[in-house]
Short mmCIF file of C-alpha atoms in Angstrom, two decimals:
data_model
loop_
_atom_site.label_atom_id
_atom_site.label_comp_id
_atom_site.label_asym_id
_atom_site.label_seq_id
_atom_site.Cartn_x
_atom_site.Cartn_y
_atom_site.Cartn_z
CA UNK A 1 -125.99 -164.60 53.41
CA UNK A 2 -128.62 -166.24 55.67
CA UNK A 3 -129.50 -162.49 56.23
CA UNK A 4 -128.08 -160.19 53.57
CA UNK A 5 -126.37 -157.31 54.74
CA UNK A 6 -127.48 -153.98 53.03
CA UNK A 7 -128.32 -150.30 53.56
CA UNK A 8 -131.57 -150.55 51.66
CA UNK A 9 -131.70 -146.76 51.34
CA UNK A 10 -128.89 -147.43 49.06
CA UNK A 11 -128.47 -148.64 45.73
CA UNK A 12 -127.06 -151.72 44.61
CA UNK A 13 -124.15 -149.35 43.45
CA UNK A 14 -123.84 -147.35 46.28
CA UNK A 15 -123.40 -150.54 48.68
CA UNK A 16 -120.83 -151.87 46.80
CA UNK A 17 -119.37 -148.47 46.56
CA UNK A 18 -119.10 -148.46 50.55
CA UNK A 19 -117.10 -151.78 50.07
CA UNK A 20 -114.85 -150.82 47.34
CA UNK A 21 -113.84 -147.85 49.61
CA UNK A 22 -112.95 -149.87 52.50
CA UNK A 23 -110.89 -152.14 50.84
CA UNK A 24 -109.55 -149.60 48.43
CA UNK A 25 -110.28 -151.15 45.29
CA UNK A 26 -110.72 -150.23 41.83
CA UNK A 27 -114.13 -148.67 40.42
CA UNK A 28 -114.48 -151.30 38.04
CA UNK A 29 -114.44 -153.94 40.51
CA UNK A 30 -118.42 -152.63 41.34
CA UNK A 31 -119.60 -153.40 37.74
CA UNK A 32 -117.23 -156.35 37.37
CA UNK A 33 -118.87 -158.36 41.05
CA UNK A 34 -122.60 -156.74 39.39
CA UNK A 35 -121.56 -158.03 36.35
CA UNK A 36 -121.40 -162.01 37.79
CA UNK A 37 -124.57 -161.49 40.38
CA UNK A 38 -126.63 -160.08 36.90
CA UNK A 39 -127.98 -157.47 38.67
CA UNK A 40 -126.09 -154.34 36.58
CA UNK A 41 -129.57 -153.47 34.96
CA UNK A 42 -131.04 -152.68 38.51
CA UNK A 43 -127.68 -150.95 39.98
CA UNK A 44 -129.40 -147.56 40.34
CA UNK A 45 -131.87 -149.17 41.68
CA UNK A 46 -132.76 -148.65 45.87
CA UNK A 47 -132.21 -151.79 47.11
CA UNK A 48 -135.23 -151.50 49.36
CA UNK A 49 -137.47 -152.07 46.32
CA UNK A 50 -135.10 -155.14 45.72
CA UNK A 51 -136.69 -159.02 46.02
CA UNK A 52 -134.63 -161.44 48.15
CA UNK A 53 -133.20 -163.48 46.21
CA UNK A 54 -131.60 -159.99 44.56
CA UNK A 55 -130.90 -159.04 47.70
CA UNK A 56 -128.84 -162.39 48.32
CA UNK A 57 -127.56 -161.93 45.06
CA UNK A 58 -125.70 -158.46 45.87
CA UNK A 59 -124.57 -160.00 49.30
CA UNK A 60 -122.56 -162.20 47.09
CA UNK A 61 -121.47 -159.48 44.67
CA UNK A 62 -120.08 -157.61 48.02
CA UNK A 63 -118.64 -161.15 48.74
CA UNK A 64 -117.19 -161.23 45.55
CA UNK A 65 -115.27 -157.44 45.48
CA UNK A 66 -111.70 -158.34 45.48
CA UNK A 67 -110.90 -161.54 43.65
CA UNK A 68 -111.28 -163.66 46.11
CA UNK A 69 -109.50 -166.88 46.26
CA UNK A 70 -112.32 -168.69 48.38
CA UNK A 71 -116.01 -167.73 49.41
CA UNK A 72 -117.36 -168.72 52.35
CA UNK A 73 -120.97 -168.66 51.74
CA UNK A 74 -123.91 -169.50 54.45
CA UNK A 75 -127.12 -170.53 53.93
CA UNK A 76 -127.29 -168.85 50.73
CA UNK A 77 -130.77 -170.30 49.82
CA UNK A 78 -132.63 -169.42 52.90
CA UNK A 79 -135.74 -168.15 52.58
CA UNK A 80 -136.53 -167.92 48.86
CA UNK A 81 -138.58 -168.86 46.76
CA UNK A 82 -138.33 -172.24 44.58
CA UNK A 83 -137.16 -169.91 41.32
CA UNK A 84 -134.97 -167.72 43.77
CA UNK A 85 -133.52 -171.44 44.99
CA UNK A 86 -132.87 -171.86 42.05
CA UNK A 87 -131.32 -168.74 40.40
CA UNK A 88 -128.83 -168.18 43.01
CA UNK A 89 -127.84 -171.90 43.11
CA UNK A 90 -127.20 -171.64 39.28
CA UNK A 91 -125.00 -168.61 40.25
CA UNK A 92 -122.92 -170.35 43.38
CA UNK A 93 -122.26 -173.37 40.60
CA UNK A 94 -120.43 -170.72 38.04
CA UNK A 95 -118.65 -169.02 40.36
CA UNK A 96 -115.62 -171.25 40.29
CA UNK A 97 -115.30 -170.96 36.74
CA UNK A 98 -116.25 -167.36 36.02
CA UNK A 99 -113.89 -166.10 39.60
CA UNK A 100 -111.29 -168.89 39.83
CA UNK A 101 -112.24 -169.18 43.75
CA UNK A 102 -113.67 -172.13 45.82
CA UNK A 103 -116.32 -171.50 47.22
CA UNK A 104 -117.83 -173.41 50.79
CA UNK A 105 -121.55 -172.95 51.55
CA UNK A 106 -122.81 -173.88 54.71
CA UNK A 107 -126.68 -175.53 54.49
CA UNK A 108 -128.48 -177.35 56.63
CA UNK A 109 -130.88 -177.77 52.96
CA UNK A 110 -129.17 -181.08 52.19
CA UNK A 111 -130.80 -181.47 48.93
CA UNK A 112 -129.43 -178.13 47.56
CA UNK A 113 -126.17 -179.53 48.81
CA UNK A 114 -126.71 -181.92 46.68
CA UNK A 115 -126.93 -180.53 43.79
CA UNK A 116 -124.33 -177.51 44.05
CA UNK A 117 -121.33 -179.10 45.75
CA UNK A 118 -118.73 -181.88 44.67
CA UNK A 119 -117.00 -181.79 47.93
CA UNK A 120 -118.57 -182.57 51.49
CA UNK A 121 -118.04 -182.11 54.42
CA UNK A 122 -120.51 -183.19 57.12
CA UNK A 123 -119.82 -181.79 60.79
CA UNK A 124 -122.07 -182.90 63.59
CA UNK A 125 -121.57 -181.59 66.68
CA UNK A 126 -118.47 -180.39 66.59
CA UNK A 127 -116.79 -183.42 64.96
CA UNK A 128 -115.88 -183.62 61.29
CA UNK A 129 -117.95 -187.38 60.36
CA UNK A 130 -116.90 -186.58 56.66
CA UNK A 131 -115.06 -185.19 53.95
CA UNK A 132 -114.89 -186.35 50.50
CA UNK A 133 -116.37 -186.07 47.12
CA UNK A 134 -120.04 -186.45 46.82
CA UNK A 135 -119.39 -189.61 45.13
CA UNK A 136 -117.53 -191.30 48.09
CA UNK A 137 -120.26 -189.87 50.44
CA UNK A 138 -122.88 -191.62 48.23
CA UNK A 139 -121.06 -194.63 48.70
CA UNK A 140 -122.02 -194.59 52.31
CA UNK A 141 -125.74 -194.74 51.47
CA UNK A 142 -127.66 -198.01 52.45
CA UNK A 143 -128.17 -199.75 48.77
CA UNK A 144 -131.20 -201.32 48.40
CA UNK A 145 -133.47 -202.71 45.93
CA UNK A 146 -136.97 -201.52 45.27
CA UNK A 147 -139.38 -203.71 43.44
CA UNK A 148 -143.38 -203.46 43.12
CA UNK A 149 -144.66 -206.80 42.41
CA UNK A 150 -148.03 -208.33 41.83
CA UNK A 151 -149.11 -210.20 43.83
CA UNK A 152 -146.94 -208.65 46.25
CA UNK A 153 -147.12 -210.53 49.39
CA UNK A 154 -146.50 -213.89 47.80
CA UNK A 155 -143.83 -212.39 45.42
CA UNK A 156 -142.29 -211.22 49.11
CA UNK A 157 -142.27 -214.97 50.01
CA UNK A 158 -140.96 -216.08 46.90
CA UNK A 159 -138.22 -213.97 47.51
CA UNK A 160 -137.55 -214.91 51.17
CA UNK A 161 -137.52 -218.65 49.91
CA UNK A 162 -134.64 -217.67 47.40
CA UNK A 163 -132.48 -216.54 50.12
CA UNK A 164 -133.66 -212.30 50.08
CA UNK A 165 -133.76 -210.56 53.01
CA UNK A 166 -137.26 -208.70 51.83
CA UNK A 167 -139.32 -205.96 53.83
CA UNK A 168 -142.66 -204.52 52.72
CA UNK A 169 -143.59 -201.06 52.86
CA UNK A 170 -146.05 -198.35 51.51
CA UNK A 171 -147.12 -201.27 48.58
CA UNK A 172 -143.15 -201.89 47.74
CA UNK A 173 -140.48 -204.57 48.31
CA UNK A 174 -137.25 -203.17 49.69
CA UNK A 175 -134.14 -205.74 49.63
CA UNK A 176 -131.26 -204.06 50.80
CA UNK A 177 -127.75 -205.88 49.57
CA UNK A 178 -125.12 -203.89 48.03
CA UNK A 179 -124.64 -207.06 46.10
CA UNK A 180 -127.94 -207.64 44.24
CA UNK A 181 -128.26 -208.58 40.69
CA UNK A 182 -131.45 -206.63 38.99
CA UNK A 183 -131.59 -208.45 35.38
CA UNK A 184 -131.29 -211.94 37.98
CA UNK A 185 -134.06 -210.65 40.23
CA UNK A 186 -136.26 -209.77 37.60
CA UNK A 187 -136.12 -212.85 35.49
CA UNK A 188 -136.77 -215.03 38.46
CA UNK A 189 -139.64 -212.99 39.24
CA UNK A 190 -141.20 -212.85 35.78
CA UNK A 191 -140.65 -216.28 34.86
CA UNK A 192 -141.96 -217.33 37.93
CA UNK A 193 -145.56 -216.10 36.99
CA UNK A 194 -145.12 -212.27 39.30
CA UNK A 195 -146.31 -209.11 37.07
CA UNK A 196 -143.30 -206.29 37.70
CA UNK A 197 -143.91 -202.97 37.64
CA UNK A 198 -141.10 -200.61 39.01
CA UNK A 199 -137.49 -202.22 40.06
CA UNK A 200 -134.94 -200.06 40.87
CA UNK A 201 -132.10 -199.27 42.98
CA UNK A 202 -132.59 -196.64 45.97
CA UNK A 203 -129.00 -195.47 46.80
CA UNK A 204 -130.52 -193.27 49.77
CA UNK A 205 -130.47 -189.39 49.22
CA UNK A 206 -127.82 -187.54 51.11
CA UNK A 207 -130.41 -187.01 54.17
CA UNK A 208 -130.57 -190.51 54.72
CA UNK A 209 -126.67 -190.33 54.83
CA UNK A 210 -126.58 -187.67 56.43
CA UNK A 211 -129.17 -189.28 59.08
CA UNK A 212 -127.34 -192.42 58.99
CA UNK A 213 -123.60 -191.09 60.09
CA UNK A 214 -124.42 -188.99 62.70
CA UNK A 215 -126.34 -191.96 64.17
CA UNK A 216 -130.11 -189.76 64.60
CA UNK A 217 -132.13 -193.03 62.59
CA UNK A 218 -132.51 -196.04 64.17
CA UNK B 1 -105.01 -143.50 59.58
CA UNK B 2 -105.62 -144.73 55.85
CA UNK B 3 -108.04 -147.02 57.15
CA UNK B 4 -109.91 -144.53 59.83
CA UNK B 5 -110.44 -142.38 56.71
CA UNK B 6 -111.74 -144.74 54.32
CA UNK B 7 -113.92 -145.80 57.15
CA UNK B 8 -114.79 -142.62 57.80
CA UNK B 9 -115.57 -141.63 53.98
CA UNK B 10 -117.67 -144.67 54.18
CA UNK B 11 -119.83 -143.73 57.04
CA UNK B 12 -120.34 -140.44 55.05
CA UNK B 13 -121.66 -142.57 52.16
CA UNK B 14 -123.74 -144.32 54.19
CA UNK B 15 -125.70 -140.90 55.43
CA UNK B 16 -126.87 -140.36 51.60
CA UNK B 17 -130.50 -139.79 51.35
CA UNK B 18 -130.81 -140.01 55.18
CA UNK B 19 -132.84 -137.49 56.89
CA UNK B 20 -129.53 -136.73 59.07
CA UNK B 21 -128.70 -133.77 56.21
CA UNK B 22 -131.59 -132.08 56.69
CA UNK B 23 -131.34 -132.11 60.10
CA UNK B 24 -128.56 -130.65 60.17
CA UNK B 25 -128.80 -128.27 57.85
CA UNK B 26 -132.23 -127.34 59.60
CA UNK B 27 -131.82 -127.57 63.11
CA UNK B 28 -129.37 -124.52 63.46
CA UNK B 29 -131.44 -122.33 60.94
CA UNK B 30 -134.18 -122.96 62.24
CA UNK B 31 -132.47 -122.01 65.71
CA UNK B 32 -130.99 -119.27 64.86
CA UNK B 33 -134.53 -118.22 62.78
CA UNK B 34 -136.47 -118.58 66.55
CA UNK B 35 -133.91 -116.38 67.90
CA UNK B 36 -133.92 -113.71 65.30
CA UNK B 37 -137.85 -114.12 65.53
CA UNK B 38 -137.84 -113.03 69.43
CA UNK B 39 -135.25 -110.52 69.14
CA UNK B 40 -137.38 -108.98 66.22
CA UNK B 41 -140.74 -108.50 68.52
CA UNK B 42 -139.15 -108.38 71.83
CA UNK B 43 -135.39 -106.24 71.51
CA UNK B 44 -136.42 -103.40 73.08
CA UNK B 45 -138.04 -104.73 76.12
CA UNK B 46 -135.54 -106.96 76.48
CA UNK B 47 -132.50 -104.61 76.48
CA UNK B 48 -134.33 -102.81 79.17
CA UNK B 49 -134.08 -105.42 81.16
CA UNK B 50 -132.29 -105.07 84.67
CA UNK B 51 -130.53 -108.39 83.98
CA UNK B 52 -129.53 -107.41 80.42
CA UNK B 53 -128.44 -103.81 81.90
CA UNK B 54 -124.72 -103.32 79.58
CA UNK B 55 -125.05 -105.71 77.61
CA UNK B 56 -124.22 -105.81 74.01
CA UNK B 57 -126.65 -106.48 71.51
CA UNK B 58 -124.89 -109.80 70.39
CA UNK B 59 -124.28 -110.70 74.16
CA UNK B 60 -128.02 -110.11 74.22
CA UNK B 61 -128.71 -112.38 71.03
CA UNK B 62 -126.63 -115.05 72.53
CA UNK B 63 -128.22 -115.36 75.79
CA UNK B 64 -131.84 -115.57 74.18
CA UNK B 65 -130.64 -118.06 71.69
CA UNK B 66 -128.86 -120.57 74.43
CA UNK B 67 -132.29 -120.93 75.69
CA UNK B 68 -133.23 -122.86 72.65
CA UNK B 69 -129.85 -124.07 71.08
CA UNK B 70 -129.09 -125.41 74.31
CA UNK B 71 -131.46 -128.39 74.14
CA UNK B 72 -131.95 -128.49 70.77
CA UNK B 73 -128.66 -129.00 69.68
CA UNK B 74 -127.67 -132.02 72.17
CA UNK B 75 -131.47 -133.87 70.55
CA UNK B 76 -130.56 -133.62 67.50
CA UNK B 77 -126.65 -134.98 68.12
CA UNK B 78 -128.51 -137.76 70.46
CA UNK B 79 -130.49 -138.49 66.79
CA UNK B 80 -127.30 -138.45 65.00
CA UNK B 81 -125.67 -141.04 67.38
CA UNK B 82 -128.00 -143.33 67.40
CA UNK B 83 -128.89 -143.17 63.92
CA UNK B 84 -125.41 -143.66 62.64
CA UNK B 85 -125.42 -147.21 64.97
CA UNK B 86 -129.26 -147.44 63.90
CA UNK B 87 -128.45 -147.89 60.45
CA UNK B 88 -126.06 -151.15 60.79
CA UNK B 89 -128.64 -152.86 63.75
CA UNK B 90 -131.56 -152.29 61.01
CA UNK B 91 -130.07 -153.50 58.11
CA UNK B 92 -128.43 -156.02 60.05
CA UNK B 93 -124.67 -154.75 58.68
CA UNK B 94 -122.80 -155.14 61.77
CA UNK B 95 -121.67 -158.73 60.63
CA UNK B 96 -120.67 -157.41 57.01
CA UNK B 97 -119.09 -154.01 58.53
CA UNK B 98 -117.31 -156.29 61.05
CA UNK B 99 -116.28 -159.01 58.30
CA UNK B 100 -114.24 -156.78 56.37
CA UNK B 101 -110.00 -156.54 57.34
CA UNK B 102 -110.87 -153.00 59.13
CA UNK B 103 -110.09 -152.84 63.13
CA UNK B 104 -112.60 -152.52 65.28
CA UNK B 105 -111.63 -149.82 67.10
CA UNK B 106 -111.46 -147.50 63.68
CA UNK B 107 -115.04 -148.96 63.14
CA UNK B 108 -116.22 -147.39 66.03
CA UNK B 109 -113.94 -144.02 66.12
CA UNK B 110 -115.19 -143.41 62.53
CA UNK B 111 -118.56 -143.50 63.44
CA UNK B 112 -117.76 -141.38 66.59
CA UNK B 113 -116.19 -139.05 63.74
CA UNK B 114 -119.25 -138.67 61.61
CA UNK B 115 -121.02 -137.50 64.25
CA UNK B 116 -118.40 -134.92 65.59
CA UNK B 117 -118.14 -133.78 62.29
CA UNK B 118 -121.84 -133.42 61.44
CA UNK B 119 -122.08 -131.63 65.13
CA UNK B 120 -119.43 -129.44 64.27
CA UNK B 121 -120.77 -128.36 60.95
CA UNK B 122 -124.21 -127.66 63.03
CA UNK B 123 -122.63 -125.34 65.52
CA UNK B 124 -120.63 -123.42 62.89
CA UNK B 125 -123.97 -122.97 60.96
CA UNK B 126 -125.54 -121.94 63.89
CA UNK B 127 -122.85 -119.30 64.47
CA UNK B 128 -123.15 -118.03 60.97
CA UNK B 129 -126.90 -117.84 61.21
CA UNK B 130 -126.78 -115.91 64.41
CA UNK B 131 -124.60 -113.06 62.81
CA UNK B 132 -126.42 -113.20 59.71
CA UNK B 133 -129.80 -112.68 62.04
CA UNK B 134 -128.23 -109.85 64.09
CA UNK B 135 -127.03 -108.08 60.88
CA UNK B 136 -130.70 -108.29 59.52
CA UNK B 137 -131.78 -106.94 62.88
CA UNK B 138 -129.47 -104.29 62.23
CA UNK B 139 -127.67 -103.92 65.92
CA UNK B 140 -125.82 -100.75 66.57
CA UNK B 141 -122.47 -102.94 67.46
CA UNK B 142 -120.24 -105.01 65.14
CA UNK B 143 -119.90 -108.04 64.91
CA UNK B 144 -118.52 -109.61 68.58
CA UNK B 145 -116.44 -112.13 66.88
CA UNK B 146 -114.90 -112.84 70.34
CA UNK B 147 -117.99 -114.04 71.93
CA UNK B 148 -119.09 -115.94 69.04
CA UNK B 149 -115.88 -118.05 68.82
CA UNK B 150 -115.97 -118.79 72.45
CA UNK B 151 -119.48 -120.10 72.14
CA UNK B 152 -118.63 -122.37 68.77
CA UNK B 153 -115.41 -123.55 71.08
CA UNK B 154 -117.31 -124.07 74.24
CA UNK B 155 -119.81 -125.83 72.64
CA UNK B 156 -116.96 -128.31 70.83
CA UNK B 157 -116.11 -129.18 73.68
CA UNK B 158 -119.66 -129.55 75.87
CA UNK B 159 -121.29 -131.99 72.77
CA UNK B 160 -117.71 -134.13 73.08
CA UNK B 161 -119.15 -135.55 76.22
CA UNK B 162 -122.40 -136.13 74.72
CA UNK B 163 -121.44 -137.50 72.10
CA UNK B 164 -118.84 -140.43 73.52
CA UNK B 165 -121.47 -140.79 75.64
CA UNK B 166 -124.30 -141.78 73.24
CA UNK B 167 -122.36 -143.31 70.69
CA UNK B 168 -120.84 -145.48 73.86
CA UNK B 169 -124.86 -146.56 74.32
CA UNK B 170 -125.80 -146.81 70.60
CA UNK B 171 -122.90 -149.10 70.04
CA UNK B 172 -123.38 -151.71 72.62
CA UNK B 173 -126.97 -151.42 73.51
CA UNK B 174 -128.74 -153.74 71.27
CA UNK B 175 -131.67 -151.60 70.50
CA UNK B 176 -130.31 -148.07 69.70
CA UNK B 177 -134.11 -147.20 70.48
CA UNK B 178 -132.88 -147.28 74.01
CA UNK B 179 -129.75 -145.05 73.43
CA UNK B 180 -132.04 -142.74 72.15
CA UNK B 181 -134.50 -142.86 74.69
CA UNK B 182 -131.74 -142.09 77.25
CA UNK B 183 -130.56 -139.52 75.32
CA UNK B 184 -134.03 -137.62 75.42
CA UNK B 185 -134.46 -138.42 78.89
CA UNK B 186 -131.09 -137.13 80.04
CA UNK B 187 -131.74 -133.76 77.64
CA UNK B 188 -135.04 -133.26 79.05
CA UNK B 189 -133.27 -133.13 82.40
CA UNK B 190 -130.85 -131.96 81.66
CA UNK B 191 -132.07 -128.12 83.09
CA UNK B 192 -132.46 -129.65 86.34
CA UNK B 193 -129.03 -131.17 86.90
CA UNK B 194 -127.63 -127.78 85.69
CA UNK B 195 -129.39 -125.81 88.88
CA UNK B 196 -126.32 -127.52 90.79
CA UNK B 197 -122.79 -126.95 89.03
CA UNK B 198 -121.48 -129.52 91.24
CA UNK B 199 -123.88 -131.89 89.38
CA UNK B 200 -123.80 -130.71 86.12
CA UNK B 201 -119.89 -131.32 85.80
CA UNK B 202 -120.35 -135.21 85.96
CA UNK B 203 -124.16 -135.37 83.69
CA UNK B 204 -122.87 -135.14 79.85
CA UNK B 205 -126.35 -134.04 79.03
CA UNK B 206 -125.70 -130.57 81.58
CA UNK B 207 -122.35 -129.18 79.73
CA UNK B 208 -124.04 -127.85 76.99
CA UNK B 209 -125.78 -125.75 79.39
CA UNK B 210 -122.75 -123.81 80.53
CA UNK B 211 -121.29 -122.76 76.87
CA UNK B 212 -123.25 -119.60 77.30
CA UNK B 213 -120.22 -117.11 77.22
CA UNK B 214 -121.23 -115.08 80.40
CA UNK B 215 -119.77 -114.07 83.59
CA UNK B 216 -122.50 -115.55 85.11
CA UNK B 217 -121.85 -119.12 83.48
CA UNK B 218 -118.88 -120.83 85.02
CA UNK B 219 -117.42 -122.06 81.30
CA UNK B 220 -115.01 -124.51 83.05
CA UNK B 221 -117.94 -127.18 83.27
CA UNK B 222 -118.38 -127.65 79.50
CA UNK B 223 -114.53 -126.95 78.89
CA UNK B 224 -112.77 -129.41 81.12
CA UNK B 225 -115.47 -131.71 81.97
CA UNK B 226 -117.24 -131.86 78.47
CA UNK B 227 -113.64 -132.57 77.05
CA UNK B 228 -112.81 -135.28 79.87
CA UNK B 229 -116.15 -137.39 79.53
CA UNK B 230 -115.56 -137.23 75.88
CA UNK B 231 -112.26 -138.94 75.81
CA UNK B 232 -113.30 -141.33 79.09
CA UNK B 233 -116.30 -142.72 77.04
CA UNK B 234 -114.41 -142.21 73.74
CA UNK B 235 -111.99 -144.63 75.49
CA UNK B 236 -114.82 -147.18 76.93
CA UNK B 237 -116.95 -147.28 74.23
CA UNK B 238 -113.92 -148.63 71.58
CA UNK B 239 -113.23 -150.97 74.31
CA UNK B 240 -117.18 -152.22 74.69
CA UNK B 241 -116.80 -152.39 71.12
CA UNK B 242 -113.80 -154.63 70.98
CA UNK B 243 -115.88 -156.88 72.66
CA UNK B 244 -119.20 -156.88 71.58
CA UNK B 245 -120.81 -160.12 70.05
CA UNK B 246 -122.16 -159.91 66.56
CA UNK B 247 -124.24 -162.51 65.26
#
């Protein structure tokens, strides 16, 4: 997937035609597998004249010849464009459903990770650090509490003095504390004469996780 | 032997809309149209040639055309072979080819195949081409069908070499540009390692030389050696195969 195999003198037909052959399958499994990948309008078409993200998408169709029980899928993203991101991610998510199969992508694009899988699985050299649902893994974040105050630096003392452990950056006060009580945070803060504008709670994207358990942030 | 010809049908589908049908549909016409083109303007003078003194007019035909076919045939099968390997380094289908539940070894013979095949067909064209061209020349003698089936055999045998040999480079050289570059080199040379038979017998790119059905030609070069070398490298190349790394 990272670089789609093809014979781009071919059509999208005739690739999958080479496929079906080798594995001796049906006819119908060509349109089926073009069928799921949405590219049966451009089948005749040379595949040379294709874009990537087409091209990516009959890499899976070839992928998918068969009924395959899992799909083992890497760096399917790479190298498109934000709407090609974004086409073939929507097509990864309904494979499951439409094929019955599980499907495994290996990324190093954590975000997209993020938003196709449920399971994870993070290997660092070599060594499994993680498997579990996205939700566990989320759980390993670093919780913390963002607040933008006014006047910030004595709102950052008035914090310290109620027992916070509060650092300042970019114009923001970060309290990290799995613990922390927002609506108790932001009455003491109001009520004590601070203007708040933004409080929320940063549960650290899965690159900060992923940063954090393979030990590469300090 | 399913699987080799499912393989082998694929490799066939792969050639569509290449310029590897023309070719060979081309090279041995246009061959066998050279030949017919010198015999035309030059019969005469040539059968009154010392050295063509009792000769036939299809002997005669034969000998002018080996001049040609001789190197133009192994060029064009040096094409073939690397183009057939070409096609999966370009397109970068080694890892999907590989990927599939095919072995390895059938990979490679069914490429070796195709080209055999597409060889074949071009020397058997040739052959009808060159009785075709005597026919339209109208020669006095019919049709030597003898000589003519010694040549096709001969010539089976002489391009087996070649062939293992440059489908043996094309497979595990990286850059089939190489292969092909070797090839060309070793056909352009091939003249020279001929002048010594002792040579020629171990330089794949020499045993098409000595098809030429002739007294003069000792045939044994292209019929034992050609067929040796093609099974040796037949042999090495599926086992360079077996063990080359695809990323």
């Amino acid at each position: 997937m990272e670089t789609p195999s093809y014979y781009e003198h071919l059509t999208a037909y005739e690739n999958l035609e080479i496929t079906r052959k080798i594995l001796q399958l049906p006819p119908d499994e060509i349109d089926k597998a073009l069928d799921i990948v949405r590219l049966t309008q451009w089948k005749r078409q040379k595949v040379k004249d294709f874009s990537l993200g087409m091209k990516q998408r009959l890499g899976i169709a070839q992928a998918l010849m068969g009924n395959r029980e899992l799909l083992i899928l890497d760096e399917p993203t790479n190298g498109l464009d934000p709407a090609g991101v974004k086409e073939i991610r929507e097509l990864i998510m309904s494979l499951p459903e439409i094929m019955n199969a599980t499907v495994l992508i290996s990324s190093h694009i954590l975000s997209e990770i993020e938003l196709m899988a449920d399971h994870v699985g993070i290997i660092h050299q070599g060594e499994l650090l993680f498997q579990g649902t996205m939700a566990e893994l989320k759980t390993k974040g670093r919780d913390e509490v963002v607040v933008k105050a006014h006047p910030l630096g004595q709102a950052a003392e008035f914090l310290r003095d109620k027992g916070y452990t509060v650092t300042i950056r970019e114009g923001k006060l970060y309290l990290p504390g799995r613990n922390i009580n927002m609506e108790t945070l932001n009455r003491e803060l109001v009520l004590s004469g601070y203007g708040v504008s933004h409080l929320s709670k940063n549960l650290g994207n899965l690159e900060d996780i992923f940063l954090q358990l393979t030990g590469e942030v300090a | 032997m399913q699987e080799y010809y499912r393989l082998l049908k694929a490799e066939f589908l792969k050639q569509k809309r290449s310029f590897i049908w023309p070719a060979v549909v081309l090279t041995p016409l246009l061959g066998a149209l050279l030949s017919f083109i010198n015999l035309f303007l030059r019969y005469d003078y040539l059968m009154s040639l010392d050295y063509n003194q009792g000769l036939s007019s299809w002997h005669l035909l034969l000998i002018q055309h080996h001049f040609i076919w001789a190197f133009l045939l192994p060029l064009v099968v040096t094409i073939i072979a690397s183009h057939v390997h070409y096609l999966e380094y370009k397109s970068n289908s080694w890892k999907q080819a590989l990927a599939l539940p095919v072995s390895r070894e059938r990979v490679y013979l069914a490429k070796w195949s195709a080209v055999f095949i597409l060889s074949t067909l071009m020397i058997l064209e040739n052959s009808i081409c060159l009785v075709i061209a005597g026919k339209v020349l109208g020669f006095p003698e019919i049709v030597d069908v003898s000589l003519f089936a010694a040549y096709s055999a001969y010539q089976f045998l002489a391009i087996t070499s070649l062939i293992g040999l440059q489908c043996l480079l094309s497979a595990n050289l990286n850059n089939a540009n190489v292969a092909l570059a070797i090839g060309f080199a070793g056909v352009a040379s091939s003249l020279f390692f001929a002048q010594s038979e002792q040579l020629a017998r171990f330089i794949p790119y020499a045993h098409m030389i000595y098809t030429l059905p002739d007294y003069r030609i000792n045939n044994a070069v292209a019929l034992y050696y050609g067929l040796t070398f093609g099974l040796v490298f037949l042999g090495a190349g599926m086992l360079g195969f077996q063990r080359k790394e695809i990323y």
